[in-house]
Amino acid sequence: MKIARTKRELSEAIKGLRANGKRIALVPTMGALHKGHISLIDIARKHADSIVASIFVNPLQFGKNEDFNIYPRQEKEDLEKLNGANTDIAYLPGVDEIYPEGFVTSVIVGKNTDILCGRFRPGHFDGVATVVAKLLIQALPDVAIFGEKDYQQIHIIKRLVTDLDIPVKVIGAPIIREKDGLAMSSRNAYLTPEQRKTAVEIYKMLEDFRSRLKDKETIQALIKWGTEYLLGKGFTEIDYIEVRDSETLELIEKIGNKPARILAAARLGKIRLIDNIEV
Ligand code: AMP
């Protein structure tokens, strides 16, 4: 595995792969890698010959009072995991490499960035869109893999590559969960053992929500139920529980025959957890 820390090193390493006719996949991450991240690399391999995984904790996508400074950073372990997953290039740029002195441009996707997580994290998706656009332009991969754990993010990135004519295929990958159902996340490391037990309730709520929808309970009643359920289990704040069209992210009031997604975000003290399931 080659390690690139600068744009130039990345581009040299990619040139080498391209010279050998390789199809390239990019897997962007913020590190603190877990099995969810590794699953993206495994999926990437089905679509490409060579894999570039990036690790960059992007300051632009964190709000002022969010966890940028304490976000887990564990480069040595991450590099071992990437190597173990047969990654070809690990790209670990520093903040100055991505946002050098004088950087003032941002990419703003004009729809669906102020709903769901965007409502509670203003500017978050501008930061995501900007860094993803830069990483795609730097690596120019054939495909890029993103997890459905961040469902809204995939939607926004698909819009971004279409609108900016970035020639890459964006592929979504299923959510990898712990044995009890909690969606894997680097942020789960913040949970105390007691919070960890409560955390899984968000997934249990989503599953119950889905089965009660099938029993014809209304979405409105289930949102009320889900909110009370999570608060009763120890969540301190519910940012949202919503049902949206899987493709367009339009709000759905009644399940029809189009695919829908139940999405939720809730807080355990300072820790914010998100999850979603398909209906
Ligand atoms: P992050 O490091 O949290 O920015 O995530 C990097 C990529 O991994 C994103 O595309 C995430 O959606 C994806 N990802 C994170 N957690 C999971 C998971 N549990 N299952 C599948 N993909 C995930």
Tab-separated table of C-alpha atoms and ligand atoms in Angstrom:
chain	number	residue	atom	x	y	z
A	1	MET	CA	0.000	0.000	0.000
A	2	LYS	CA	1.310	3.420	-0.974
A	3	ILE	CA	0.811	6.282	1.434
A	4	ALA	CA	0.223	9.715	-0.094
A	5	ARG	CA	0.128	12.811	2.074
A	6	THR	CA	0.005	15.444	-0.637
A	7	LYS	CA	-1.999	16.027	-3.814
A	8	ARG	CA	1.193	15.562	-5.792
A	9	GLU	CA	1.977	12.193	-4.165
A	10	LEU	CA	-1.607	11.102	-4.752
A	11	SER	CA	-1.523	12.084	-8.381
A	12	GLU	CA	1.831	10.333	-8.946
A	13	ALA	CA	0.546	7.138	-7.354
A	14	ILE	CA	-2.675	7.264	-9.376
A	15	LYS	CA	-0.758	7.908	-12.581
A	16	GLY	CA	1.109	4.660	-11.919
A	17	LEU	CA	-2.166	2.754	-11.593
A	18	ARG	CA	-3.672	4.395	-14.671
A	19	ALA	CA	-0.560	3.566	-16.717
A	20	ASN	CA	-1.340	-0.069	-15.997
A	21	GLY	CA	-4.934	0.405	-17.178
A	22	LYS	CA	-6.475	0.057	-13.718
A	23	ARG	CA	-10.034	1.109	-12.901
A	24	ILE	CA	-9.930	3.130	-9.720
A	25	ALA	CA	-12.341	3.404	-6.782
A	26	LEU	CA	-12.229	6.122	-4.144
A	27	VAL	CA	-13.459	5.483	-0.597
A	28	PRO	CA	-13.485	8.747	1.372
A	29	THR	CA	-13.467	8.458	5.181
A	30	MET	CA	-12.649	10.464	8.281
A	31	GLY	CA	-10.689	7.578	9.802
A	32	ALA	CA	-11.192	5.769	13.137
A	33	LEU	CA	-11.974	2.917	10.788
A	34	HIS	CA	-14.429	0.138	11.616
A	35	LYS	CA	-16.044	-2.729	9.721
A	36	GLY	CA	-18.467	-0.326	8.046
A	37	HIS	CA	-15.572	1.454	6.367
A	38	ILE	CA	-13.904	-1.820	5.421
A	39	SER	CA	-17.160	-3.015	3.823
A	40	LEU	CA	-16.956	-0.011	1.486
A	41	ILE	CA	-13.491	-1.147	0.417
A	42	ASP	CA	-14.777	-4.671	-0.229
A	43	ILE	CA	-17.605	-3.272	-2.355
A	44	ALA	CA	-15.158	-0.956	-4.128
A	45	ARG	CA	-13.188	-3.986	-5.233
A	46	LYS	CA	-16.228	-5.329	-7.079
A	47	HIS	CA	-16.316	-2.172	-9.192
A	48	ALA	CA	-12.628	-1.390	-9.690
A	49	ASP	CA	-9.131	-2.921	-9.835
A	50	SER	CA	-7.436	-0.502	-7.465
A	51	ILE	CA	-8.627	1.284	-4.370
A	52	VAL	CA	-7.759	4.671	-2.976
A	53	ALA	CA	-9.005	5.250	0.578
A	54	SER	CA	-8.749	8.735	2.007
A	55	ILE	CA	-8.642	9.709	5.651
A	56	PHE	CA	-9.334	13.355	6.293
A	57	VAL	CA	-11.184	14.841	9.250
A	58	ASN	CA	-12.727	17.732	7.372
A	59	PRO	CA	-12.947	20.843	9.567
A	60	LEU	CA	-15.411	22.461	7.136
A	61	GLN	CA	-18.171	19.985	7.923
A	62	PHE	CA	-18.071	20.450	11.700
A	63	GLY	CA	-20.078	23.179	13.384
A	64	LYS	CA	-18.485	25.534	15.930
A	65	ASN	CA	-19.785	23.543	18.888
A	66	GLU	CA	-19.242	20.144	17.354
A	67	ASP	CA	-16.598	17.504	17.968
A	68	PHE	CA	-13.868	18.363	15.426
A	69	ASN	CA	-11.143	18.667	18.073
A	70	ILE	CA	-11.991	15.443	19.867
A	71	TYR	CA	-12.942	13.388	16.788
A	72	PRO	CA	-11.007	10.091	17.151
A	73	ARG	CA	-7.733	10.065	15.228
A	74	GLN	CA	-5.806	6.795	15.062
A	75	GLU	CA	-3.601	6.831	12.009
A	76	LYS	CA	-1.438	3.829	12.842
A	77	GLU	CA	-4.370	1.458	13.426
A	78	ASP	CA	-6.198	2.851	10.415
A	79	LEU	CA	-3.236	2.249	8.104
A	80	GLU	CA	-3.007	-1.334	9.363
A	81	LYS	CA	-6.694	-1.856	8.638
A	82	LEU	CA	-6.444	-0.339	5.169
A	83	ASN	CA	-3.403	-2.460	4.403
A	84	GLY	CA	-5.232	-5.550	5.691
A	85	ALA	CA	-8.094	-4.758	3.309
A	86	ASN	CA	-5.649	-4.589	0.355
A	87	THR	CA	-6.040	-0.888	-0.264
A	88	ASP	CA	-3.680	0.332	-2.993
A	89	ILE	CA	-3.289	3.937	-1.914
A	90	ALA	CA	-3.994	5.510	1.469
A	91	TYR	CA	-4.416	9.262	1.031
A	92	LEU	CA	-3.910	11.217	4.261
A	93	PRO	CA	-3.711	14.902	3.456
A	94	GLY	CA	-3.271	17.492	6.181
A	95	VAL	CA	-5.726	20.367	6.585
A	96	ASP	CA	-3.270	22.790	4.896
A	97	GLU	CA	-3.005	20.500	1.895
A	98	ILE	CA	-6.774	20.528	1.353
A	99	TYR	CA	-7.379	24.140	2.432
A	100	PRO	CA	-4.179	26.068	1.764
A	101	GLU	CA	-3.798	29.719	2.657
A	102	GLY	CA	-6.216	31.784	0.593
A	103	PHE	CA	-8.824	29.057	0.105
A	104	VAL	CA	-12.254	30.711	-0.202
A	105	THR	CA	-14.377	28.593	-2.533
A	106	SER	CA	-17.182	26.346	-1.443
A	107	VAL	CA	-19.582	23.988	-3.158
A	108	ILE	CA	-23.208	24.477	-2.167
A	109	VAL	CA	-25.820	21.982	-3.283
A	110	GLY	CA	-29.043	23.981	-3.540
A	111	LYS	CA	-31.596	21.399	-2.484
A	112	ASN	CA	-32.073	18.938	0.359
A	113	THR	CA	-29.104	20.303	2.319
A	114	ASP	CA	-31.269	22.141	4.857
A	115	ILE	CA	-33.563	19.217	5.747
A	116	LEU	CA	-32.899	16.260	8.091
A	117	CYS	CA	-29.317	16.602	9.450
A	118	GLY	CA	-28.845	19.895	7.586
A	119	ARG	CA	-31.534	21.503	9.757
A	120	PHE	CA	-29.541	20.735	12.901
A	121	ARG	CA	-26.056	21.134	11.421
A	122	PRO	CA	-26.151	24.334	9.365
A	123	GLY	CA	-23.358	24.438	6.787
A	124	HIS	CA	-22.500	20.776	7.328
A	125	PHE	CA	-23.383	19.665	3.809
A	126	ASP	CA	-21.569	22.630	2.238
A	127	GLY	CA	-18.459	21.336	4.003
A	128	VAL	CA	-19.157	17.794	2.833
A	129	ALA	CA	-19.867	18.857	-0.769
A	130	THR	CA	-16.737	20.997	-0.896
A	131	VAL	CA	-14.365	18.332	0.384
A	132	VAL	CA	-15.932	15.527	-1.657
A	133	ALA	CA	-15.737	17.635	-4.839
A	134	LYS	CA	-12.060	18.289	-4.096
A	135	LEU	CA	-11.262	14.639	-3.347
A	136	LEU	CA	-13.048	13.513	-6.531
A	137	ILE	CA	-11.159	16.044	-8.624
A	138	GLN	CA	-7.850	15.137	-6.980
A	139	ALA	CA	-8.254	11.380	-7.441
A	140	LEU	CA	-10.467	11.302	-10.586
A	141	PRO	CA	-11.723	7.803	-9.750
A	142	ASP	CA	-14.082	5.751	-11.910
A	143	VAL	CA	-16.316	5.031	-8.926
A	144	ALA	CA	-16.684	6.386	-5.396
A	145	ILE	CA	-18.306	4.434	-2.577
A	146	PHE	CA	-20.366	5.973	0.234
A	147	GLY	CA	-22.296	4.298	3.052
A	148	GLU	CA	-26.071	4.486	3.408
A	149	LYS	CA	-25.442	5.206	7.089
A	150	ASP	CA	-25.197	8.806	5.853
A	151	TYR	CA	-28.188	8.519	3.576
A	152	GLN	CA	-28.709	12.224	2.956
A	153	GLN	CA	-25.007	12.600	2.187
A	154	ILE	CA	-25.171	10.104	-0.701
A	155	HIS	CA	-28.176	11.916	-2.133
A	156	ILE	CA	-26.333	15.240	-2.025
A	157	ILE	CA	-23.140	13.802	-3.515
A	158	LYS	CA	-25.065	12.239	-6.408
A	159	ARG	CA	-26.594	15.651	-7.113
A	160	LEU	CA	-23.175	17.307	-6.890
A	161	VAL	CA	-21.447	15.008	-9.391
A	162	THR	CA	-24.353	15.310	-11.812
A	163	ASP	CA	-24.497	19.087	-11.582
A	164	LEU	CA	-20.727	19.613	-11.836
A	165	ASP	CA	-20.218	16.961	-14.551
A	166	ILE	CA	-17.714	15.088	-12.432
A	167	PRO	CA	-17.229	11.829	-14.351
A	168	VAL	CA	-17.587	9.357	-11.493
A	169	LYS	CA	-20.195	6.770	-10.584
A	170	VAL	CA	-21.401	7.154	-6.997
A	171	ILE	CA	-22.270	3.847	-5.365
A	172	GLY	CA	-24.179	3.461	-2.085
A	173	ALA	CA	-23.293	0.670	0.331
A	174	PRO	CA	-25.531	-0.931	2.998
A	175	ILE	CA	-25.196	-0.053	6.682
A	176	ILE	CA	-22.999	-2.405	8.693
A	177	ARG	CA	-24.285	-2.969	12.224
A	178	GLU	CA	-23.039	-4.330	15.525
A	179	LYS	CA	-24.504	-7.700	16.602
A	180	ASP	CA	-27.353	-6.017	18.472
A	181	GLY	CA	-28.216	-3.774	15.511
A	182	LEU	CA	-26.489	-0.490	16.398
A	183	ALA	CA	-25.109	1.071	13.200
A	184	MET	CA	-21.311	1.113	13.366
A	185	SER	CA	-19.900	4.618	13.677
A	186	SER	CA	-16.608	6.177	14.689
A	187	ARG	CA	-18.645	8.272	17.131
A	188	ASN	CA	-19.810	5.140	19.014
A	189	ALA	CA	-16.396	5.293	20.719
A	190	TYR	CA	-17.708	8.282	22.712
A	191	LEU	CA	-20.485	6.209	24.333
A	192	THR	CA	-20.233	5.149	27.975
A	193	PRO	CA	-21.238	1.488	28.577
A	194	GLU	CA	-24.637	2.689	29.760
A	195	GLN	CA	-25.144	4.960	26.746
A	196	ARG	CA	-24.037	2.109	24.489
A	197	LYS	CA	-26.947	0.024	25.790
A	198	THR	CA	-29.380	2.860	25.122
A	199	ALA	CA	-27.907	3.622	21.684
A	200	VAL	CA	-29.285	0.455	20.088
A	201	GLU	CA	-32.834	1.625	20.830
A	202	ILE	CA	-32.685	3.944	17.828
A	203	TYR	CA	-32.433	0.885	15.552
A	204	LYS	CA	-35.081	-1.004	17.517
A	205	MET	CA	-37.375	1.996	17.151
A	206	LEU	CA	-36.781	2.094	13.381
A	207	GLU	CA	-37.551	-1.612	13.034
A	208	ASP	CA	-40.749	-1.339	15.110
A	209	PHE	CA	-41.722	1.789	13.202
A	210	ARG	CA	-41.403	-0.146	9.938
A	211	SER	CA	-43.408	-3.137	11.098
A	212	ARG	CA	-46.144	-0.914	12.550
A	213	LEU	CA	-46.303	0.971	9.232
A	214	LYS	CA	-47.036	-2.370	7.601
A	215	ASP	CA	-49.874	-2.777	10.121
A	216	LYS	CA	-51.304	0.458	8.687
A	217	GLU	CA	-50.545	2.783	11.603
A	218	THR	CA	-50.120	6.352	10.356
A	219	ILE	CA	-46.727	7.967	9.905
A	220	GLN	CA	-47.777	10.911	12.106
A	221	ALA	CA	-48.797	8.621	14.972
A	222	LEU	CA	-45.613	6.578	14.630
A	223	ILE	CA	-43.376	9.654	14.717
A	224	LYS	CA	-45.050	10.664	17.975
A	225	TRP	CA	-44.666	7.123	19.303
A	226	GLY	CA	-40.996	6.873	18.199
A	227	THR	CA	-40.114	10.201	19.811
A	228	GLU	CA	-41.681	9.206	23.117
A	229	TYR	CA	-40.120	5.754	22.916
A	230	LEU	CA	-36.579	7.111	22.512
A	231	LEU	CA	-37.030	9.761	25.204
A	232	GLY	CA	-38.369	7.027	27.499
A	233	LYS	CA	-35.289	4.908	26.821
A	234	GLY	CA	-32.927	7.728	27.834
A	235	PHE	CA	-32.251	9.744	24.681
A	236	THR	CA	-32.064	13.374	25.705
A	237	GLU	CA	-33.180	14.995	22.442
A	238	ILE	CA	-34.743	13.785	19.231
A	239	ASP	CA	-33.588	15.863	16.257
A	240	TYR	CA	-35.916	14.126	13.823
A	241	ILE	CA	-37.779	10.993	12.911
A	242	GLU	CA	-39.071	11.286	9.354
A	243	VAL	CA	-40.232	9.160	6.456
A	244	ARG	CA	-38.987	10.289	3.063
A	245	ASP	CA	-38.943	9.141	-0.544
A	246	SER	CA	-35.751	7.090	-0.966
A	247	GLU	CA	-34.887	8.764	-4.269
A	248	THR	CA	-35.995	12.381	-3.932
A	249	LEU	CA	-35.975	12.760	-0.133
A	250	GLU	CA	-39.441	14.365	-0.361
A	251	LEU	CA	-41.429	13.975	2.857
A	252	ILE	CA	-43.974	11.179	2.705
A	253	GLU	CA	-47.251	11.337	4.575
A	254	LYS	CA	-48.611	8.025	3.430
A	255	ILE	CA	-46.731	4.962	2.215
A	256	GLY	CA	-47.476	4.305	-1.456
A	257	ASN	CA	-45.688	2.004	-3.852
A	258	LYS	CA	-42.466	4.002	-4.136
A	259	PRO	CA	-39.474	3.070	-1.955
A	260	ALA	CA	-39.319	5.037	1.275
A	261	ARG	CA	-36.780	5.487	4.036
A	262	ILE	CA	-37.303	6.068	7.751
A	263	LEU	CA	-34.536	8.333	9.028
A	264	ALA	CA	-33.755	9.355	12.586
A	265	ALA	CA	-31.251	11.443	14.524
A	266	ALA	CA	-31.207	11.581	18.305
A	267	ARG	CA	-28.888	12.723	21.038
A	268	LEU	CA	-27.526	11.011	24.113
A	269	GLY	CA	-26.179	14.033	25.921
A	270	LYS	CA	-23.577	15.506	23.596
A	271	ILE	CA	-23.416	12.447	21.353
A	272	ARG	CA	-25.568	12.604	18.254
A	273	LEU	CA	-26.510	9.330	16.584
A	274	ILE	CA	-28.128	8.831	13.184
A	275	ASP	CA	-29.629	5.793	11.532
A	276	ASN	CA	-32.085	4.874	8.806
A	277	ILE	CA	-33.858	1.874	7.291
A	278	GLU	CA	-35.629	1.097	4.073
A	279	VAL	CA	-39.384	0.566	4.104
B	1	AMP	P1	-17.008	8.669	8.083
B	1	AMP	O1	-15.609	8.191	8.355
B	1	AMP	O2	-17.921	8.525	9.241
B	1	AMP	O3	-17.054	10.013	7.416
B	1	AMP	O4	-17.587	7.662	7.017
B	1	AMP	C1	-16.912	7.408	5.815
B	1	AMP	C2	-17.796	6.569	4.929
B	1	AMP	O5	-18.118	5.361	5.591
B	1	AMP	C3	-19.130	7.261	4.615
B	1	AMP	O6	-19.483	6.989	3.276
B	1	AMP	C4	-20.071	6.596	5.582
B	1	AMP	O7	-21.409	6.596	5.151
B	1	AMP	C5	-19.511	5.188	5.614
B	1	AMP	N1	-19.934	4.494	6.829
B	1	AMP	C6	-19.805	4.926	8.106
B	1	AMP	N2	-20.353	4.038	8.958
B	1	AMP	C7	-20.861	3.026	8.193
B	1	AMP	C8	-21.560	1.819	8.474
B	1	AMP	N3	-21.870	1.460	9.717
B	1	AMP	N4	-21.917	1.029	7.440
B	1	AMP	C9	-21.619	1.382	6.165
B	1	AMP	N5	-20.955	2.518	5.836
B	1	AMP	C10	-20.589	3.324	6.828
